[in-house]
Amino acid sequence: MSLLVTQLRNQDPSSPMDTNQMIAQTTQLAMMEKLNALATTNDENFSLQMRMAAAALVGQEVSYTDADGTELTGRATAVSYAGPVPQVTVNGQPVALDAISGVTGAAAPTA
């Protein structure tokens, strides 16, 4: 909207902007605002889905690849949402949700 207002303030009085062109620009700006709002909502939804997926892993046996490239398996015991990607605690070690490659089910109870 501020762009449209600036254009109207700085237009040449001897050659004013065409009304149809002004309406088209206003429509385009409104569409851009809605697309930005939609993108923000989409990002928030994705973040919520990651949080729900991470929480669902607690108590599950999961597989992941560590920094050395070794495939490890362990029980997920906690989740942290402190960073941009949830961290799942597996065998006492934080593992990024996107590093988890598989879920095998609930861990067997230990005696």
mmCIF file of N, CA and C in Angstrom:
data_model
loop_
_atom_site.group_PDB
_atom_site.id
_atom_site.type_symbol
_atom_site.label_atom_id
_atom_site.label_comp_id
_atom_site.label_asym_id
_atom_site.label_seq_id
_atom_site.Cartn_x
_atom_site.Cartn_y
_atom_site.Cartn_z
ATOM 1 N N MET A 1 0.818 -1.191 0.000
ATOM 2 C CA MET A 1 0.000 0.000 0.000
ATOM 3 C C MET A 1 0.862 1.255 0.000
ATOM 4 N N SER A 2 1.960 1.213 0.763
ATOM 5 C CA SER A 2 2.811 2.403 0.815
ATOM 6 C C SER A 2 3.408 2.702 -0.558
ATOM 7 N N LEU A 3 3.668 1.654 -1.347
ATOM 8 C CA LEU A 3 4.182 1.864 -2.700
ATOM 9 C C LEU A 3 3.146 2.593 -3.550
ATOM 10 N N LEU A 4 1.892 2.195 -3.443
ATOM 11 C CA LEU A 4 0.816 2.837 -4.209
ATOM 12 C C LEU A 4 0.655 4.291 -3.779
ATOM 13 N N VAL A 5 0.689 4.553 -2.484
ATOM 14 C CA VAL A 5 0.562 5.923 -1.985
ATOM 15 C C VAL A 5 1.716 6.775 -2.490
ATOM 16 N N THR A 6 2.929 6.218 -2.471
ATOM 17 C CA THR A 6 4.098 6.950 -2.971
ATOM 18 C C THR A 6 3.945 7.261 -4.454
ATOM 19 N N GLN A 7 3.451 6.286 -5.216
ATOM 20 C CA GLN A 7 3.231 6.531 -6.652
ATOM 21 C C GLN A 7 2.209 7.638 -6.859
ATOM 22 N N LEU A 8 1.143 7.644 -6.082
ATOM 23 C CA LEU A 8 0.113 8.673 -6.241
ATOM 24 C C LEU A 8 0.650 10.053 -5.866
ATOM 25 N N ARG A 9 1.481 10.115 -4.827
ATOM 26 C CA ARG A 9 2.053 11.400 -4.424
ATOM 27 C C ARG A 9 3.006 11.962 -5.477
ATOM 28 N N ASN A 10 3.729 11.073 -6.141
ATOM 29 C CA ASN A 10 4.776 11.513 -7.069
ATOM 30 C C ASN A 10 4.361 11.468 -8.535
ATOM 31 N N GLN A 11 3.093 11.233 -8.806
ATOM 32 C CA GLN A 11 2.702 11.175 -10.214
ATOM 33 C C GLN A 11 2.653 12.569 -10.835
ATOM 34 N N ASP A 12 2.810 12.584 -12.102
ATOM 35 C CA ASP A 12 2.782 13.830 -12.860
ATOM 36 C C ASP A 12 1.333 14.309 -12.953
ATOM 37 N N PRO A 13 1.010 15.517 -12.429
ATOM 38 C CA PRO A 13 -0.385 16.005 -12.471
ATOM 39 C C PRO A 13 -0.922 16.165 -13.892
ATOM 40 N N SER A 14 -0.026 16.399 -14.852
ATOM 41 C CA SER A 14 -0.489 16.563 -16.232
ATOM 42 C C SER A 14 -0.771 15.212 -16.890
ATOM 43 N N SER A 15 -0.320 14.133 -16.270
ATOM 44 C CA SER A 15 -0.546 12.803 -16.817
ATOM 45 C C SER A 15 -0.846 11.832 -15.661
ATOM 46 N N PRO A 16 -2.039 11.935 -15.078
ATOM 47 C CA PRO A 16 -2.352 11.092 -13.919
ATOM 48 C C PRO A 16 -2.426 9.610 -14.300
ATOM 49 N N MET A 17 -2.276 8.767 -13.284
ATOM 50 C CA MET A 17 -2.316 7.323 -13.481
ATOM 51 C C MET A 17 -3.717 6.898 -13.921
ATOM 52 N N ASP A 18 -3.743 5.962 -14.842
ATOM 53 C CA ASP A 18 -4.997 5.394 -15.321
ATOM 54 C C ASP A 18 -5.692 4.685 -14.151
ATOM 55 N N THR A 19 -6.994 4.885 -14.007
ATOM 56 C CA THR A 19 -7.762 4.276 -12.922
ATOM 57 C C THR A 19 -7.686 2.755 -12.964
ATOM 58 N N ASN A 20 -7.771 2.176 -14.147
ATOM 59 C CA ASN A 20 -7.689 0.723 -14.270
ATOM 60 C C ASN A 20 -6.324 0.205 -13.808
ATOM 61 N N GLN A 21 -5.286 0.946 -14.169
ATOM 62 C CA GLN A 21 -3.940 0.559 -13.761
ATOM 63 C C GLN A 21 -3.806 0.648 -12.244
ATOM 64 N N MET A 22 -4.375 1.685 -11.639
ATOM 65 C CA MET A 22 -4.309 1.859 -10.199
ATOM 66 C C MET A 22 -5.048 0.721 -9.486
ATOM 67 N N ILE A 23 -6.199 0.331 -9.992
ATOM 68 C CA ILE A 23 -6.965 -0.770 -9.401
ATOM 69 C C ILE A 23 -6.191 -2.080 -9.544
ATOM 70 N N ALA A 24 -5.565 -2.284 -10.687
ATOM 71 C CA ALA A 24 -4.777 -3.499 -10.902
ATOM 72 C C ALA A 24 -3.602 -3.557 -9.933
ATOM 73 N N GLN A 25 -2.933 -2.435 -9.720
ATOM 74 C CA GLN A 25 -1.806 -2.406 -8.783
ATOM 75 C C GLN A 25 -2.281 -2.640 -7.348
ATOM 76 N N THR A 26 -3.416 -2.036 -6.990
ATOM 77 C CA THR A 26 -3.959 -2.241 -5.647
ATOM 78 C C THR A 26 -4.298 -3.708 -5.433
ATOM 79 N N THR A 27 -4.871 -4.349 -6.437
ATOM 80 C CA THR A 27 -5.204 -5.769 -6.353
ATOM 81 C C THR A 27 -3.945 -6.612 -6.214
ATOM 82 N N GLN A 28 -2.924 -6.289 -6.995
ATOM 83 C CA GLN A 28 -1.659 -7.026 -6.911
ATOM 84 C C GLN A 28 -1.024 -6.884 -5.531
ATOM 85 N N LEU A 29 -1.057 -5.691 -4.972
ATOM 86 C CA LEU A 29 -0.487 -5.478 -3.642
ATOM 87 C C LEU A 29 -1.271 -6.256 -2.582
ATOM 88 N N ALA A 30 -2.594 -6.258 -2.693
ATOM 89 C CA ALA A 30 -3.419 -7.018 -1.743
ATOM 90 C C ALA A 30 -3.124 -8.508 -1.856
ATOM 91 N N MET A 31 -2.929 -8.988 -3.077
ATOM 92 C CA MET A 31 -2.609 -10.399 -3.278
ATOM 93 C C MET A 31 -1.249 -10.738 -2.665
ATOM 94 N N MET A 32 -0.281 -9.841 -2.811
ATOM 95 C CA MET A 32 1.040 -10.066 -2.229
ATOM 96 C C MET A 32 0.962 -10.132 -0.706
ATOM 97 N N GLU A 33 0.152 -9.259 -0.106
ATOM 98 C CA GLU A 33 -0.013 -9.286 1.346
ATOM 99 C C GLU A 33 -0.617 -10.615 1.790
ATOM 100 N N LYS A 34 -1.615 -11.094 1.069
ATOM 101 C CA LYS A 34 -2.255 -12.371 1.412
ATOM 102 C C LYS A 34 -1.292 -13.537 1.213
ATOM 103 N N LEU A 35 -0.486 -13.502 0.148
ATOM 104 C CA LEU A 35 0.494 -14.564 -0.075
ATOM 105 C C LEU A 35 1.551 -14.588 1.032
ATOM 106 N N ASN A 36 1.970 -13.421 1.483
ATOM 107 C CA ASN A 36 2.918 -13.362 2.590
ATOM 108 C C ASN A 36 2.309 -13.931 3.867
ATOM 109 N N ALA A 37 1.053 -13.603 4.124
ATOM 110 C CA ALA A 37 0.367 -14.142 5.306
ATOM 111 C C ALA A 37 0.216 -15.655 5.196
ATOM 112 N N LEU A 38 -0.084 -16.128 4.000
ATOM 113 C CA LEU A 38 -0.226 -17.570 3.774
ATOM 114 C C LEU A 38 1.112 -18.285 3.979
ATOM 115 N N ALA A 39 2.196 -17.693 3.512
ATOM 116 C CA ALA A 39 3.524 -18.285 3.698
ATOM 117 C C ALA A 39 3.883 -18.347 5.178
ATOM 118 N N THR A 40 3.546 -17.316 5.927
ATOM 119 C CA THR A 40 3.806 -17.310 7.368
ATOM 120 C C THR A 40 3.004 -18.408 8.057
ATOM 121 N N THR A 41 1.736 -18.533 7.699
ATOM 122 C CA THR A 41 0.890 -19.579 8.278
ATOM 123 C C THR A 41 1.426 -20.956 7.922
ATOM 124 N N ASN A 42 1.889 -21.135 6.702
ATOM 125 C CA ASN A 42 2.452 -22.410 6.271
ATOM 126 C C ASN A 42 3.699 -22.755 7.090
ATOM 127 N N ASP A 43 4.566 -21.781 7.323
ATOM 128 C CA ASP A 43 5.766 -22.003 8.133
ATOM 129 C C ASP A 43 5.399 -22.395 9.566
ATOM 130 N N GLU A 44 4.397 -21.726 10.125
ATOM 131 C CA GLU A 44 3.960 -22.040 11.482
ATOM 132 C C GLU A 44 3.367 -23.448 11.550
ATOM 133 N N ASN A 45 2.603 -23.838 10.539
ATOM 134 C CA ASN A 45 2.031 -25.184 10.501
ATOM 135 C C ASN A 45 3.124 -26.246 10.414
ATOM 136 N N PHE A 46 4.136 -26.011 9.596
ATOM 137 C CA PHE A 46 5.233 -26.955 9.466
ATOM 138 C C PHE A 46 5.979 -27.103 10.791
ATOM 139 N N SER A 47 6.208 -25.986 11.463
ATOM 140 C CA SER A 47 6.878 -26.018 12.760
ATOM 141 C C SER A 47 6.057 -26.824 13.767
ATOM 142 N N LEU A 48 4.754 -26.627 13.777
ATOM 143 C CA LEU A 48 3.886 -27.376 14.685
ATOM 144 C C LEU A 48 3.908 -28.864 14.357
ATOM 145 N N GLN A 49 3.914 -29.207 13.080
ATOM 146 C CA GLN A 49 3.974 -30.613 12.686
ATOM 147 C C GLN A 49 5.289 -31.254 13.137
ATOM 148 N N MET A 50 6.397 -30.529 13.028
ATOM 149 C CA MET A 50 7.679 -31.060 13.491
ATOM 150 C C MET A 50 7.646 -31.297 14.996
ATOM 151 N N ARG A 51 7.047 -30.383 15.731
ATOM 152 C CA ARG A 51 6.959 -30.532 17.185
ATOM 153 C C ARG A 51 6.114 -31.745 17.552
ATOM 154 N N MET A 52 4.998 -31.926 16.869
ATOM 155 C CA MET A 52 4.133 -33.073 17.154
ATOM 156 C C MET A 52 4.831 -34.381 16.804
ATOM 157 N N ALA A 53 5.534 -34.402 15.681
ATOM 158 C CA ALA A 53 6.244 -35.610 15.275
ATOM 159 C C ALA A 53 7.338 -35.958 16.280
ATOM 160 N N ALA A 54 8.058 -34.956 16.754
ATOM 161 C CA ALA A 54 9.122 -35.196 17.731
ATOM 162 C C ALA A 54 8.536 -35.718 19.041
ATOM 163 N N ALA A 55 7.438 -35.123 19.496
ATOM 164 C CA ALA A 55 6.818 -35.567 20.745
ATOM 165 C C ALA A 55 6.318 -37.001 20.637
ATOM 166 N N ALA A 56 5.841 -37.390 19.465
ATOM 167 C CA ALA A 56 5.327 -38.746 19.269
ATOM 168 C C ALA A 56 6.431 -39.796 19.333
ATOM 169 N N LEU A 57 7.682 -39.385 19.204
ATOM 170 C CA LEU A 57 8.799 -40.335 19.240
ATOM 171 C C LEU A 57 9.206 -40.743 20.654
ATOM 172 N N VAL A 58 8.792 -39.975 21.653
ATOM 173 C CA VAL A 58 9.191 -40.289 23.029
ATOM 174 C C VAL A 58 8.668 -41.675 23.395
ATOM 175 N N GLY A 59 9.576 -42.510 23.879
ATOM 176 C CA GLY A 59 9.240 -43.879 24.251
ATOM 177 C C GLY A 59 9.403 -44.867 23.110
ATOM 178 N N GLN A 60 9.736 -44.370 21.926
ATOM 179 C CA GLN A 60 9.899 -45.223 20.753
ATOM 180 C C GLN A 60 11.378 -45.567 20.542
ATOM 181 N N GLU A 61 11.608 -46.694 19.892
ATOM 182 C CA GLU A 61 12.949 -47.097 19.487
ATOM 183 C C GLU A 61 13.194 -46.460 18.121
ATOM 184 N N VAL A 62 14.236 -45.632 18.011
ATOM 185 C CA VAL A 62 14.499 -44.909 16.770
ATOM 186 C C VAL A 62 15.895 -45.201 16.250
ATOM 187 N N SER A 63 16.066 -45.021 14.947
ATOM 188 C CA SER A 63 17.369 -45.149 14.287
ATOM 189 C C SER A 63 17.776 -43.772 13.791
ATOM 190 N N TYR A 64 19.067 -43.492 13.854
ATOM 191 C CA TYR A 64 19.570 -42.212 13.359
ATOM 192 C C TYR A 64 21.030 -42.367 12.953
ATOM 193 N N THR A 65 21.509 -41.424 12.193
ATOM 194 C CA THR A 65 22.899 -41.396 11.761
ATOM 195 C C THR A 65 23.600 -40.301 12.545
ATOM 196 N N ASP A 66 24.694 -40.650 13.229
ATOM 197 C CA ASP A 66 25.416 -39.641 14.001
ATOM 198 C C ASP A 66 26.351 -38.837 13.100
ATOM 199 N N ALA A 67 27.089 -37.923 13.692
ATOM 200 C CA ALA A 67 27.979 -37.036 12.926
ATOM 201 C C ALA A 67 29.073 -37.794 12.185
ATOM 202 N N ASP A 68 29.456 -38.971 12.688
ATOM 203 C CA ASP A 68 30.490 -39.785 12.038
ATOM 204 C C ASP A 68 29.946 -40.636 10.908
ATOM 205 N N GLY A 69 28.625 -40.632 10.702
ATOM 206 C CA GLY A 69 28.013 -41.448 9.666
ATOM 207 C C GLY A 69 27.634 -42.840 10.134
ATOM 208 N N THR A 70 27.727 -43.085 11.430
ATOM 209 C CA THR A 70 27.387 -44.385 11.987
ATOM 210 C C THR A 70 25.886 -44.462 12.245
ATOM 211 N N GLU A 71 25.264 -45.567 11.835
ATOM 212 C CA GLU A 71 23.840 -45.787 12.088
ATOM 213 C C GLU A 71 23.679 -46.312 13.512
ATOM 214 N N LEU A 72 22.912 -45.604 14.321
ATOM 215 C CA LEU A 72 22.693 -45.980 15.717
ATOM 216 C C LEU A 72 21.206 -46.168 15.976
ATOM 217 N N THR A 73 20.907 -46.930 17.008
ATOM 218 C CA THR A 73 19.522 -47.156 17.422
ATOM 219 C C THR A 73 19.445 -46.941 18.924
ATOM 220 N N GLY A 74 18.346 -46.370 19.377
ATOM 221 C CA GLY A 74 18.162 -46.151 20.801
ATOM 222 C C GLY A 74 16.750 -45.703 21.100
ATOM 223 N N ARG A 75 16.485 -45.548 22.378
ATOM 224 C CA ARG A 75 15.159 -45.148 22.835
ATOM 225 C C ARG A 75 15.100 -43.633 22.975
ATOM 226 N N ALA A 76 14.062 -43.039 22.404
ATOM 227 C CA ALA A 76 13.835 -41.600 22.541
ATOM 228 C C ALA A 76 13.205 -41.345 23.896
ATOM 229 N N THR A 77 13.828 -40.478 24.687
ATOM 230 C CA THR A 77 13.345 -40.252 26.044
ATOM 231 C C THR A 77 12.851 -38.831 26.302
ATOM 232 N N ALA A 78 13.227 -37.879 25.477
ATOM 233 C CA ALA A 78 12.823 -36.486 25.703
ATOM 234 C C ALA A 78 12.908 -35.718 24.394
ATOM 235 N N VAL A 79 12.291 -34.534 24.394
ATOM 236 C CA VAL A 79 12.323 -33.653 23.226
ATOM 237 C C VAL A 79 12.590 -32.233 23.701
ATOM 238 N N SER A 80 13.426 -31.507 22.955
ATOM 239 C CA SER A 80 13.675 -30.093 23.218
ATOM 240 C C SER A 80 13.264 -29.288 21.991
ATOM 241 N N TYR A 81 12.549 -28.192 22.239
ATOM 242 C CA TYR A 81 12.102 -27.317 21.150
ATOM 243 C C TYR A 81 12.883 -26.000 21.133
ATOM 244 N N ALA A 82 14.059 -25.975 21.734
ATOM 245 C CA ALA A 82 14.824 -24.739 21.888
ATOM 246 C C ALA A 82 15.315 -24.172 20.558
ATOM 247 N N GLY A 83 15.643 -25.012 19.593
ATOM 248 C CA GLY A 83 16.182 -24.535 18.323
ATOM 249 C C GLY A 83 15.142 -24.581 17.213
ATOM 250 N N PRO A 84 15.568 -24.299 15.995
ATOM 251 C CA PRO A 84 14.630 -24.314 14.867
ATOM 252 C C PRO A 84 14.151 -25.719 14.512
ATOM 253 N N VAL A 85 14.975 -26.743 14.801
ATOM 254 C CA VAL A 85 14.590 -28.135 14.557
ATOM 255 C C VAL A 85 14.541 -28.827 15.919
ATOM 256 N N PRO A 86 13.431 -29.488 16.254
ATOM 257 C CA PRO A 86 13.360 -30.168 17.543
ATOM 258 C C PRO A 86 14.497 -31.171 17.716
ATOM 259 N N GLN A 87 14.992 -31.266 18.948
ATOM 260 C CA GLN A 87 16.054 -32.200 19.300
ATOM 261 C C GLN A 87 15.439 -33.318 20.142
ATOM 262 N N VAL A 88 15.609 -34.546 19.685
ATOM 263 C CA VAL A 88 15.097 -35.714 20.388
ATOM 264 C C VAL A 88 16.271 -36.327 21.159
ATOM 265 N N THR A 89 16.093 -36.569 22.440
ATOM 266 C CA THR A 89 17.150 -37.188 23.240
ATOM 267 C C THR A 89 17.062 -38.696 23.065
ATOM 268 N N VAL A 90 18.146 -39.284 22.530
ATOM 269 C CA VAL A 90 18.225 -40.725 22.302
ATOM 270 C C VAL A 90 19.480 -41.224 23.006
ATOM 271 N N ASN A 91 19.296 -42.159 23.925
ATOM 272 C CA ASN A 91 20.417 -42.682 24.714
ATOM 273 C C ASN A 91 21.218 -41.557 25.367
ATOM 274 N N GLY A 92 20.516 -40.528 25.828
ATOM 275 C CA GLY A 92 21.162 -39.410 26.502
ATOM 276 C C GLY A 92 21.803 -38.389 25.589
ATOM 277 N N GLN A 93 21.728 -38.587 24.276
ATOM 278 C CA GLN A 93 22.345 -37.670 23.311
ATOM 279 C C GLN A 93 21.270 -36.928 22.523
ATOM 280 N N PRO A 94 21.424 -35.611 22.327
ATOM 281 C CA PRO A 94 20.449 -34.889 21.495
ATOM 282 C C PRO A 94 20.649 -35.231 20.019
ATOM 283 N N VAL A 95 19.550 -35.534 19.359
ATOM 284 C CA VAL A 95 19.575 -35.874 17.934
ATOM 285 C C VAL A 95 18.536 -35.000 17.235
ATOM 286 N N ALA A 96 18.931 -34.316 16.172
ATOM 287 C CA ALA A 96 17.986 -33.487 15.422
ATOM 288 C C ALA A 96 16.907 -34.368 14.805
ATOM 289 N N LEU A 97 15.686 -33.886 14.822
ATOM 290 C CA LEU A 97 14.562 -34.652 14.299
ATOM 291 C C LEU A 97 14.815 -35.097 12.863
ATOM 292 N N ASP A 98 15.413 -34.246 12.060
ATOM 293 C CA ASP A 98 15.640 -34.604 10.659
ATOM 294 C C ASP A 98 16.780 -35.600 10.463
ATOM 295 N N ALA A 99 17.502 -35.952 11.542
ATOM 296 C CA ALA A 99 18.546 -36.979 11.452
ATOM 297 C C ALA A 99 17.991 -38.369 11.760
ATOM 298 N N ILE A 100 16.769 -38.410 12.279
ATOM 299 C CA ILE A 100 16.167 -39.702 12.614
ATOM 300 C C ILE A 100 15.665 -40.333 11.324
ATOM 301 N N SER A 101 16.116 -41.572 11.092
ATOM 302 C CA SER A 101 15.803 -42.241 9.828
ATOM 303 C C SER A 101 14.756 -43.332 9.950
ATOM 304 N N GLY A 102 14.433 -43.729 11.179
ATOM 305 C CA GLY A 102 13.433 -44.782 11.312
ATOM 306 C C GLY A 102 12.913 -44.915 12.723
ATOM 307 N N VAL A 103 11.741 -45.512 12.836
ATOM 308 C CA VAL A 103 11.113 -45.802 14.122
ATOM 309 C C VAL A 103 10.717 -47.264 14.097
ATOM 310 N N THR A 104 11.156 -48.021 15.109
ATOM 311 C CA THR A 104 10.857 -49.454 15.116
ATOM 312 C C THR A 104 9.774 -49.828 16.105
ATOM 313 N N GLY A 105 9.304 -48.899 16.900
ATOM 314 C CA GLY A 105 8.244 -49.189 17.858
ATOM 315 C C GLY A 105 8.701 -48.924 19.269
ATOM 316 N N ALA A 106 7.831 -49.241 20.207
ATOM 317 C CA ALA A 106 8.144 -48.990 21.619
ATOM 318 C C ALA A 106 9.293 -49.876 22.068
ATOM 319 N N ALA A 107 10.131 -49.339 22.892
ATOM 320 C CA ALA A 107 11.263 -50.096 23.419
ATOM 321 C C ALA A 107 10.755 -51.134 24.417
ATOM 322 N N ALA A 108 11.428 -52.273 24.463
ATOM 323 C CA ALA A 108 11.062 -53.316 25.418
ATOM 324 C C ALA A 108 11.425 -52.851 26.830
ATOM 325 N N PRO A 109 10.562 -53.096 27.804
ATOM 326 C CA PRO A 109 10.875 -52.664 29.168
ATOM 327 C C PRO A 109 12.107 -53.397 29.680
ATOM 328 N N THR A 110 12.929 -52.671 30.437
ATOM 329 C CA THR A 110 14.139 -53.259 30.989
ATOM 330 C C THR A 110 13.877 -53.680 32.427
ATOM 331 N N ALA A 111 14.511 -54.780 32.842
ATOM 332 C CA ALA A 111 14.284 -55.285 34.201
ATOM 333 C C ALA A 111 15.228 -54.665 35.179
#
